[in-house]
Amino acid sequence: MGGDGQLMSTIELKDVEFTYPDGRVALRGVDLTVGEGERVAVLGPNGSGKTTLALHLNGILRASAGSLVIAGMELNDTSLAEIRRRVGLVFQDPNDQLFMPTVGEDVAFGPANLGLTGADLDERVATALENVDAADLAERPPHHLSGGEKRRASLATVLAMRPEILVFDEPTTGLDPAARRDLITRLLTLEMTQLIVTHDLSLALEMCLRSVIVNEGVVVADGKTRDLLSDPVLLARNRLELPYGLTL
């Protein structure tokens, strides 16, 4: 907490712009601040810039203009490695994070690259798997897992790095209702700053007190999730729609 009782910022973007090599402008002067321990949803239609924004938070993409301060450090060539250690990014497709012969080896990959070995590495892997109820998956080949199992395994690979900030890109995509419920339960137990990029408005409502709406590379709304989702004109303008039967 800050001295005035306000949450300290763990993510602060100012006037961030990004243009892809083909000339497509994906972010146009984005301003966004996320406080320590907040869980914030980033909502928007396909092609709005949500994923591009997420990929900036650990430097996979680098802004064409503007500044990013992550965990108190301005993102630049000097701070990049440390920011990537502190920010865990869980991709939309778990197959982008699972590439070793077994789940246990996947979970060990990141910490091993930090220099952990022996009992310390084994403990780090075991703890990460236990945190997502996946200890039984350690010896399994990733390509033999179900969608929900892959999602838990990919989350374990990130948790093994012990990040301060978690960024999720469409975490419920492809999950059946039971696996979706299990994932939500897991995420709600994680006491760290979380940014959840999603078009799943019921997920945002359940998990995040605050949401921002991104469209055409701009933050067009930022407020309490329930308030934003209660505004049918705002939702329609940004090509968002509440699931059938969801009442606010």
PDB file of C-alpha atoms in Angstrom:
ATOM      1  CA  MET A   1       0.000   0.000   0.000  1.00  0.00           C
ATOM      2  CA  GLY A   2       1.073   3.558  -0.590  1.00  0.00           C
ATOM      3  CA  GLY A   3       1.264   6.049   2.215  1.00  0.00           C
ATOM      4  CA  ASP A   4      -2.147   7.500   1.349  1.00  0.00           C
ATOM      5  CA  GLY A   5      -3.779   4.095   1.495  1.00  0.00           C
ATOM      6  CA  GLN A   6      -3.861   3.735  -2.284  1.00  0.00           C
ATOM      7  CA  LEU A   7      -2.695   0.578  -3.990  1.00  0.00           C
ATOM      8  CA  MET A   8       0.826   0.850  -5.371  1.00  0.00           C
ATOM      9  CA  SER A   9       0.934   0.531  -9.152  1.00  0.00           C
ATOM     10  CA  THR A  10       2.378  -2.678 -10.539  1.00  0.00           C
ATOM     11  CA  ILE A  11       1.493  -1.866 -14.147  1.00  0.00           C
ATOM     12  CA  GLU A  12       1.571   1.646 -15.564  1.00  0.00           C
ATOM     13  CA  LEU A  13       1.247   2.388 -19.269  1.00  0.00           C
ATOM     14  CA  LYS A  14       1.377   5.938 -20.617  1.00  0.00           C
ATOM     15  CA  ASP A  15       0.600   6.867 -24.232  1.00  0.00           C
ATOM     16  CA  VAL A  16       1.624   3.398 -25.458  1.00  0.00           C
ATOM     17  CA  GLU A  17       1.473   2.951 -29.208  1.00  0.00           C
ATOM     18  CA  PHE A  18       2.339  -0.046 -31.333  1.00  0.00           C
ATOM     19  CA  THR A  19       2.392  -0.558 -35.078  1.00  0.00           C
ATOM     20  CA  TYR A  20       2.995  -3.973 -36.650  1.00  0.00           C
ATOM     21  CA  PRO A  21       5.599  -4.281 -39.431  1.00  0.00           C
ATOM     22  CA  ASP A  22       2.825  -4.417 -42.039  1.00  0.00           C
ATOM     23  CA  GLY A  23       1.715  -0.940 -40.977  1.00  0.00           C
ATOM     24  CA  ARG A  24      -1.341  -1.983 -38.951  1.00  0.00           C
ATOM     25  CA  VAL A  25      -1.715   0.261 -35.914  1.00  0.00           C
ATOM     26  CA  ALA A  26      -2.753  -1.949 -32.972  1.00  0.00           C
ATOM     27  CA  LEU A  27      -2.404   0.394 -29.968  1.00  0.00           C
ATOM     28  CA  ARG A  28      -3.089   4.119 -30.081  1.00  0.00           C
ATOM     29  CA  GLY A  29      -1.982   6.027 -26.989  1.00  0.00           C
ATOM     30  CA  VAL A  30      -3.032   3.496 -24.351  1.00  0.00           C
ATOM     31  CA  ASP A  31      -3.055   4.664 -20.718  1.00  0.00           C
ATOM     32  CA  LEU A  32      -3.586   1.988 -18.067  1.00  0.00           C
ATOM     33  CA  THR A  33      -2.683   1.688 -14.399  1.00  0.00           C
ATOM     34  CA  VAL A  34      -3.189  -1.507 -12.370  1.00  0.00           C
ATOM     35  CA  GLY A  35      -2.651  -1.489  -8.624  1.00  0.00           C
ATOM     36  CA  GLU A  36      -0.845  -4.090  -6.561  1.00  0.00           C
ATOM     37  CA  GLY A  37      -3.072  -7.117  -5.978  1.00  0.00           C
ATOM     38  CA  GLU A  38      -5.813  -5.959  -8.358  1.00  0.00           C
ATOM     39  CA  ARG A  39      -7.537  -8.404 -10.680  1.00  0.00           C
ATOM     40  CA  VAL A  40      -8.573  -6.520 -13.821  1.00  0.00           C
ATOM     41  CA  ALA A  41     -10.325  -7.777 -16.959  1.00  0.00           C
ATOM     42  CA  VAL A  42      -9.407  -6.411 -20.394  1.00  0.00           C
ATOM     43  CA  LEU A  43     -12.460  -6.727 -22.627  1.00  0.00           C
ATOM     44  CA  GLY A  44     -12.992  -6.030 -26.301  1.00  0.00           C
ATOM     45  CA  PRO A  45     -13.961  -7.548 -29.641  1.00  0.00           C
ATOM     46  CA  ASN A  46     -11.613  -9.596 -31.807  1.00  0.00           C
ATOM     47  CA  GLY A  47      -8.918  -7.406 -33.324  1.00  0.00           C
ATOM     48  CA  SER A  48      -9.322  -4.681 -30.713  1.00  0.00           C
ATOM     49  CA  GLY A  49      -5.727  -4.792 -29.494  1.00  0.00           C
ATOM     50  CA  LYS A  50      -6.254  -6.827 -26.310  1.00  0.00           C
ATOM     51  CA  THR A  51      -3.650  -9.502 -27.024  1.00  0.00           C
ATOM     52  CA  THR A  52      -1.198  -6.945 -28.408  1.00  0.00           C
ATOM     53  CA  LEU A  53      -1.520  -5.082 -25.108  1.00  0.00           C
ATOM     54  CA  ALA A  54      -0.903  -8.272 -23.102  1.00  0.00           C
ATOM     55  CA  LEU A  55       2.239  -9.084 -25.101  1.00  0.00           C
ATOM     56  CA  HIS A  56       3.717  -5.705 -24.154  1.00  0.00           C
ATOM     57  CA  LEU A  57       3.614  -6.444 -20.440  1.00  0.00           C
ATOM     58  CA  ASN A  58       6.647  -8.726 -20.463  1.00  0.00           C
ATOM     59  CA  GLY A  59       8.332  -7.296 -23.513  1.00  0.00           C
ATOM     60  CA  ILE A  60       7.405  -9.860 -26.155  1.00  0.00           C
ATOM     61  CA  LEU A  61       6.283  -6.823 -28.128  1.00  0.00           C
ATOM     62  CA  ARG A  62       7.972  -3.446 -27.605  1.00  0.00           C
ATOM     63  CA  ALA A  63       6.052  -0.187 -27.836  1.00  0.00           C
ATOM     64  CA  SER A  64       6.572   2.084 -30.841  1.00  0.00           C
ATOM     65  CA  ALA A  65       5.980   5.065 -28.520  1.00  0.00           C
ATOM     66  CA  GLY A  66       5.077   5.765 -24.910  1.00  0.00           C
ATOM     67  CA  SER A  67       6.348   4.172 -21.695  1.00  0.00           C
ATOM     68  CA  LEU A  68       5.668   1.087 -19.581  1.00  0.00           C
ATOM     69  CA  VAL A  69       6.580   0.802 -15.912  1.00  0.00           C
ATOM     70  CA  ILE A  70       6.222  -2.747 -14.603  1.00  0.00           C
ATOM     71  CA  ALA A  71       6.812  -3.615 -10.918  1.00  0.00           C
ATOM     72  CA  GLY A  72       8.482  -0.243 -10.462  1.00  0.00           C
ATOM     73  CA  MET A  73      10.856  -0.625 -13.425  1.00  0.00           C
ATOM     74  CA  GLU A  74      10.646   1.118 -16.755  1.00  0.00           C
ATOM     75  CA  LEU A  75      10.639  -1.513 -19.459  1.00  0.00           C
ATOM     76  CA  ASN A  76      13.824  -1.200 -21.504  1.00  0.00           C
ATOM     77  CA  ASP A  77      16.726  -3.359 -22.656  1.00  0.00           C
ATOM     78  CA  THR A  78      18.331  -3.223 -19.205  1.00  0.00           C
ATOM     79  CA  SER A  79      15.227  -4.232 -17.222  1.00  0.00           C
ATOM     80  CA  LEU A  80      13.737  -6.681 -19.737  1.00  0.00           C
ATOM     81  CA  ALA A  81      15.080  -9.908 -18.198  1.00  0.00           C
ATOM     82  CA  GLU A  82      13.979  -8.975 -14.678  1.00  0.00           C
ATOM     83  CA  ILE A  83      10.527  -7.867 -15.849  1.00  0.00           C
ATOM     84  CA  ARG A  84      10.073 -11.171 -17.675  1.00  0.00           C
ATOM     85  CA  ARG A  85      10.863 -12.943 -14.406  1.00  0.00           C
ATOM     86  CA  ARG A  86       8.259 -10.901 -12.545  1.00  0.00           C
ATOM     87  CA  VAL A  87       5.493 -11.034 -15.154  1.00  0.00           C
ATOM     88  CA  GLY A  88       4.037 -14.434 -15.983  1.00  0.00           C
ATOM     89  CA  LEU A  89       2.187 -14.574 -19.295  1.00  0.00           C
ATOM     90  CA  VAL A  90      -0.208 -17.473 -19.862  1.00  0.00           C
ATOM     91  CA  PHE A  91      -0.896 -17.767 -23.580  1.00  0.00           C
ATOM     92  CA  GLN A  92      -4.296 -18.456 -25.107  1.00  0.00           C
ATOM     93  CA  ASP A  93      -3.032 -21.740 -26.582  1.00  0.00           C
ATOM     94  CA  PRO A  94      -1.350 -23.953 -23.933  1.00  0.00           C
ATOM     95  CA  ASN A  95       0.598 -25.696 -26.698  1.00  0.00           C
ATOM     96  CA  ASP A  96       2.651 -22.501 -27.023  1.00  0.00           C
ATOM     97  CA  GLN A  97       4.004 -23.162 -23.508  1.00  0.00           C
ATOM     98  CA  LEU A  98       4.185 -26.955 -23.396  1.00  0.00           C
ATOM     99  CA  PHE A  99       6.995 -28.332 -25.553  1.00  0.00           C
ATOM    100  CA  MET A 100       9.044 -30.731 -23.398  1.00  0.00           C
ATOM    101  CA  PRO A 101       8.586 -34.549 -23.254  1.00  0.00           C
ATOM    102  CA  THR A 102       6.763 -34.370 -19.885  1.00  0.00           C
ATOM    103  CA  VAL A 103       4.799 -31.797 -17.918  1.00  0.00           C
ATOM    104  CA  GLY A 104       7.348 -31.915 -15.105  1.00  0.00           C
ATOM    105  CA  GLU A 105      10.138 -31.010 -17.521  1.00  0.00           C
ATOM    106  CA  ASP A 106       8.048 -28.154 -18.891  1.00  0.00           C
ATOM    107  CA  VAL A 107       7.471 -26.779 -15.390  1.00  0.00           C
ATOM    108  CA  ALA A 108      11.180 -27.135 -14.577  1.00  0.00           C
ATOM    109  CA  PHE A 109      12.347 -25.397 -17.748  1.00  0.00           C
ATOM    110  CA  GLY A 110      12.043 -21.782 -16.574  1.00  0.00           C
ATOM    111  CA  PRO A 111      13.481 -22.195 -13.058  1.00  0.00           C
ATOM    112  CA  ALA A 112      16.342 -24.301 -14.458  1.00  0.00           C
ATOM    113  CA  ASN A 113      17.208 -21.428 -16.781  1.00  0.00           C
ATOM    114  CA  LEU A 114      17.409 -19.213 -13.678  1.00  0.00           C
ATOM    115  CA  GLY A 115      20.058 -21.581 -12.315  1.00  0.00           C
ATOM    116  CA  LEU A 116      17.998 -23.732  -9.942  1.00  0.00           C
ATOM    117  CA  THR A 117      19.171 -27.338  -9.666  1.00  0.00           C
ATOM    118  CA  GLY A 118      18.714 -30.453  -7.561  1.00  0.00           C
ATOM    119  CA  ALA A 119      16.369 -30.382  -4.575  1.00  0.00           C
ATOM    120  CA  ASP A 120      15.616 -26.663  -5.004  1.00  0.00           C
ATOM    121  CA  LEU A 121      14.412 -27.228  -8.551  1.00  0.00           C
ATOM    122  CA  ASP A 122      12.404 -30.319  -7.564  1.00  0.00           C
ATOM    123  CA  GLU A 123      10.683 -28.356  -4.784  1.00  0.00           C
ATOM    124  CA  ARG A 124       9.854 -25.475  -7.123  1.00  0.00           C
ATOM    125  CA  VAL A 125       8.288 -27.856  -9.656  1.00  0.00           C
ATOM    126  CA  ALA A 126       6.340 -29.825  -7.053  1.00  0.00           C
ATOM    127  CA  THR A 127       4.924 -26.669  -5.464  1.00  0.00           C
ATOM    128  CA  ALA A 128       3.842 -25.193  -8.795  1.00  0.00           C
ATOM    129  CA  LEU A 129       2.068 -28.404  -9.795  1.00  0.00           C
ATOM    130  CA  GLU A 130       0.390 -28.741  -6.403  1.00  0.00           C
ATOM    131  CA  ASN A 131      -0.883 -25.159  -6.631  1.00  0.00           C
ATOM    132  CA  VAL A 132      -2.925 -26.079  -9.690  1.00  0.00           C
ATOM    133  CA  ASP A 133      -3.825 -29.601  -8.510  1.00  0.00           C
ATOM    134  CA  ALA A 134      -1.668 -31.151 -11.221  1.00  0.00           C
ATOM    135  CA  ALA A 135       0.882 -33.205  -9.297  1.00  0.00           C
ATOM    136  CA  ASP A 136      -0.428 -36.316 -11.045  1.00  0.00           C
ATOM    137  CA  LEU A 137       0.457 -34.828 -14.438  1.00  0.00           C
ATOM    138  CA  ALA A 138       4.212 -34.535 -13.820  1.00  0.00           C
ATOM    139  CA  GLU A 139       5.190 -37.620 -15.840  1.00  0.00           C
ATOM    140  CA  ARG A 140       2.547 -37.216 -18.536  1.00  0.00           C
ATOM    141  CA  PRO A 141       3.397 -36.089 -22.085  1.00  0.00           C
ATOM    142  CA  PRO A 142       1.669 -32.728 -22.671  1.00  0.00           C
ATOM    143  CA  HIS A 143       0.172 -33.817 -25.985  1.00  0.00           C
ATOM    144  CA  HIS A 144      -1.783 -36.552 -24.174  1.00  0.00           C
ATOM    145  CA  LEU A 145      -3.572 -34.109 -21.847  1.00  0.00           C
ATOM    146  CA  SER A 146      -7.120 -32.815 -22.056  1.00  0.00           C
ATOM    147  CA  GLY A 147      -7.767 -29.126 -22.648  1.00  0.00           C
ATOM    148  CA  GLY A 148      -8.305 -28.448 -18.961  1.00  0.00           C
ATOM    149  CA  GLU A 149      -5.202 -30.405 -17.985  1.00  0.00           C
ATOM    150  CA  LYS A 150      -3.121 -28.503 -20.520  1.00  0.00           C
ATOM    151  CA  ARG A 151      -4.428 -25.226 -19.115  1.00  0.00           C
ATOM    152  CA  ARG A 152      -3.425 -26.223 -15.580  1.00  0.00           C
ATOM    153  CA  ALA A 153      -0.018 -27.428 -16.774  1.00  0.00           C
ATOM    154  CA  SER A 154       0.684 -24.203 -18.654  1.00  0.00           C
ATOM    155  CA  LEU A 155      -0.298 -22.196 -15.566  1.00  0.00           C
ATOM    156  CA  ALA A 156       2.097 -24.313 -13.485  1.00  0.00           C
ATOM    157  CA  THR A 157       4.970 -23.475 -15.869  1.00  0.00           C
ATOM    158  CA  VAL A 158       4.340 -19.794 -15.143  1.00  0.00           C
ATOM    159  CA  LEU A 159       3.807 -20.182 -11.385  1.00  0.00           C
ATOM    160  CA  ALA A 160       7.114 -22.052 -11.145  1.00  0.00           C
ATOM    161  CA  MET A 161       8.817 -18.744 -11.953  1.00  0.00           C
ATOM    162  CA  ARG A 162       7.118 -17.191  -8.901  1.00  0.00           C
ATOM    163  CA  PRO A 163       5.969 -14.054 -10.711  1.00  0.00           C
ATOM    164  CA  GLU A 164       4.486 -10.976  -9.058  1.00  0.00           C
ATOM    165  CA  ILE A 165       2.057 -10.329 -11.920  1.00  0.00           C
ATOM    166  CA  LEU A 166       0.016 -12.794 -13.970  1.00  0.00           C
ATOM    167  CA  VAL A 167      -1.311 -11.942 -17.424  1.00  0.00           C
ATOM    168  CA  PHE A 168      -3.830 -14.313 -19.032  1.00  0.00           C
ATOM    169  CA  ASP A 169      -4.862 -14.259 -22.683  1.00  0.00           C
ATOM    170  CA  GLU A 170      -8.346 -15.771 -23.056  1.00  0.00           C
ATOM    171  CA  PRO A 171      -7.869 -18.331 -20.250  1.00  0.00           C
ATOM    172  CA  THR A 172     -11.197 -20.142 -20.739  1.00  0.00           C
ATOM    173  CA  THR A 173     -11.001 -20.660 -24.509  1.00  0.00           C
ATOM    174  CA  GLY A 174     -11.782 -24.263 -25.464  1.00  0.00           C
ATOM    175  CA  LEU A 175     -12.644 -25.431 -21.948  1.00  0.00           C
ATOM    176  CA  ASP A 176     -15.758 -27.410 -21.126  1.00  0.00           C
ATOM    177  CA  PRO A 177     -17.918 -26.067 -18.252  1.00  0.00           C
ATOM    178  CA  ALA A 178     -16.296 -28.251 -15.576  1.00  0.00           C
ATOM    179  CA  ALA A 179     -12.750 -27.347 -16.649  1.00  0.00           C
ATOM    180  CA  ARG A 180     -13.743 -23.679 -16.869  1.00  0.00           C
ATOM    181  CA  ARG A 181     -15.121 -23.767 -13.322  1.00  0.00           C
ATOM    182  CA  ASP A 182     -11.973 -25.494 -12.063  1.00  0.00           C
ATOM    183  CA  LEU A 183      -9.743 -22.866 -13.675  1.00  0.00           C
ATOM    184  CA  ILE A 184     -11.744 -19.981 -12.218  1.00  0.00           C
ATOM    185  CA  THR A 185     -11.495 -21.562  -8.769  1.00  0.00           C
ATOM    186  CA  ARG A 186      -7.706 -21.806  -9.160  1.00  0.00           C
ATOM    187  CA  LEU A 187      -7.301 -18.240 -10.330  1.00  0.00           C
ATOM    188  CA  LEU A 188      -9.379 -16.862  -7.471  1.00  0.00           C
ATOM    189  CA  THR A 189      -6.973 -18.427  -4.960  1.00  0.00           C
ATOM    190  CA  LEU A 190      -3.895 -16.714  -6.438  1.00  0.00           C
ATOM    191  CA  GLU A 191      -3.048 -13.647  -4.369  1.00  0.00           C
ATOM    192  CA  MET A 192      -1.171 -11.575  -6.903  1.00  0.00           C
ATOM    193  CA  THR A 193      -1.864  -8.897  -9.477  1.00  0.00           C
ATOM    194  CA  GLN A 194      -3.773 -10.375 -12.412  1.00  0.00           C
ATOM    195  CA  LEU A 195      -4.696  -8.963 -15.805  1.00  0.00           C
ATOM    196  CA  ILE A 196      -7.207 -11.171 -17.606  1.00  0.00           C
ATOM    197  CA  VAL A 197      -7.684 -10.574 -21.330  1.00  0.00           C
ATOM    198  CA  THR A 198     -11.014 -12.094 -22.307  1.00  0.00           C
ATOM    199  CA  HIS A 199     -14.189 -11.787 -24.332  1.00  0.00           C
ATOM    200  CA  ASP A 200     -15.928 -13.974 -21.691  1.00  0.00           C
ATOM    201  CA  LEU A 201     -18.044 -11.326 -19.954  1.00  0.00           C
ATOM    202  CA  SER A 202     -19.411 -13.710 -17.328  1.00  0.00           C
ATOM    203  CA  LEU A 203     -15.819 -14.595 -16.392  1.00  0.00           C
ATOM    204  CA  ALA A 204     -14.989 -10.899 -16.034  1.00  0.00           C
ATOM    205  CA  LEU A 205     -18.058 -10.315 -13.884  1.00  0.00           C
ATOM    206  CA  GLU A 206     -17.250 -13.199 -11.550  1.00  0.00           C
ATOM    207  CA  MET A 207     -13.529 -12.610 -11.186  1.00  0.00           C
ATOM    208  CA  CYS A 208     -12.824  -8.910 -11.627  1.00  0.00           C
ATOM    209  CA  LEU A 209     -14.259  -5.956  -9.735  1.00  0.00           C
ATOM    210  CA  ARG A 210     -12.740  -3.697 -12.402  1.00  0.00           C
ATOM    211  CA  SER A 211     -12.648  -3.972 -16.178  1.00  0.00           C
ATOM    212  CA  VAL A 212     -11.334  -1.926 -19.067  1.00  0.00           C
ATOM    213  CA  ILE A 213     -12.727  -2.078 -22.577  1.00  0.00           C
ATOM    214  CA  VAL A 214     -10.290  -1.805 -25.487  1.00  0.00           C
ATOM    215  CA  ASN A 215     -11.446  -1.132 -29.032  1.00  0.00           C
ATOM    216  CA  GLU A 216      -9.460  -0.119 -32.096  1.00  0.00           C
ATOM    217  CA  GLY A 217      -6.334   0.096 -29.950  1.00  0.00           C
ATOM    218  CA  VAL A 218      -7.768   2.574 -27.430  1.00  0.00           C
ATOM    219  CA  VAL A 219      -9.028   2.178 -23.857  1.00  0.00           C
ATOM    220  CA  VAL A 220     -12.603   3.369 -24.310  1.00  0.00           C
ATOM    221  CA  ALA A 221     -13.935   2.562 -20.814  1.00  0.00           C
ATOM    222  CA  ASP A 222     -12.482   1.823 -17.379  1.00  0.00           C
ATOM    223  CA  GLY A 223     -14.613   1.182 -14.326  1.00  0.00           C
ATOM    224  CA  LYS A 224     -16.445  -1.315 -12.156  1.00  0.00           C
ATOM    225  CA  THR A 225     -17.174  -4.446 -14.168  1.00  0.00           C
ATOM    226  CA  ARG A 226     -20.825  -4.533 -13.144  1.00  0.00           C
ATOM    227  CA  ASP A 227     -21.299  -0.908 -14.197  1.00  0.00           C
ATOM    228  CA  LEU A 228     -19.711  -1.425 -17.609  1.00  0.00           C
ATOM    229  CA  LEU A 229     -21.678  -4.596 -18.302  1.00  0.00           C
ATOM    230  CA  SER A 230     -24.910  -2.858 -17.270  1.00  0.00           C
ATOM    231  CA  ASP A 231     -24.524  -0.322 -20.097  1.00  0.00           C
ATOM    232  CA  PRO A 232     -26.103  -1.845 -23.229  1.00  0.00           C
ATOM    233  CA  VAL A 233     -25.123   1.107 -25.418  1.00  0.00           C
ATOM    234  CA  LEU A 234     -21.460   0.794 -24.386  1.00  0.00           C
ATOM    235  CA  LEU A 235     -21.485  -2.948 -25.025  1.00  0.00           C
ATOM    236  CA  ALA A 236     -23.144  -2.618 -28.428  1.00  0.00           C
ATOM    237  CA  ARG A 237     -20.749   0.146 -29.490  1.00  0.00           C
ATOM    238  CA  ASN A 238     -17.830  -2.156 -28.712  1.00  0.00           C
ATOM    239  CA  ARG A 239     -19.288  -5.351 -30.183  1.00  0.00           C
ATOM    240  CA  LEU A 240     -19.730  -7.041 -26.804  1.00  0.00           C
ATOM    241  CA  GLU A 241     -22.785  -8.981 -25.716  1.00  0.00           C
ATOM    242  CA  LEU A 242     -23.816 -10.487 -22.402  1.00  0.00           C
ATOM    243  CA  PRO A 243     -24.313 -14.269 -22.477  1.00  0.00           C
ATOM    244  CA  TYR A 244     -27.924 -15.344 -22.781  1.00  0.00           C
ATOM    245  CA  GLY A 245     -29.539 -15.573 -19.365  1.00  0.00           C
ATOM    246  CA  LEU A 246     -26.873 -13.548 -17.506  1.00  0.00           C
ATOM    247  CA  THR A 247     -28.596 -10.991 -15.304  1.00  0.00           C
ATOM    248  CA  LEU A 248     -26.887  -8.131 -13.474  1.00  0.00           C
TER     249      LEU A 248
END
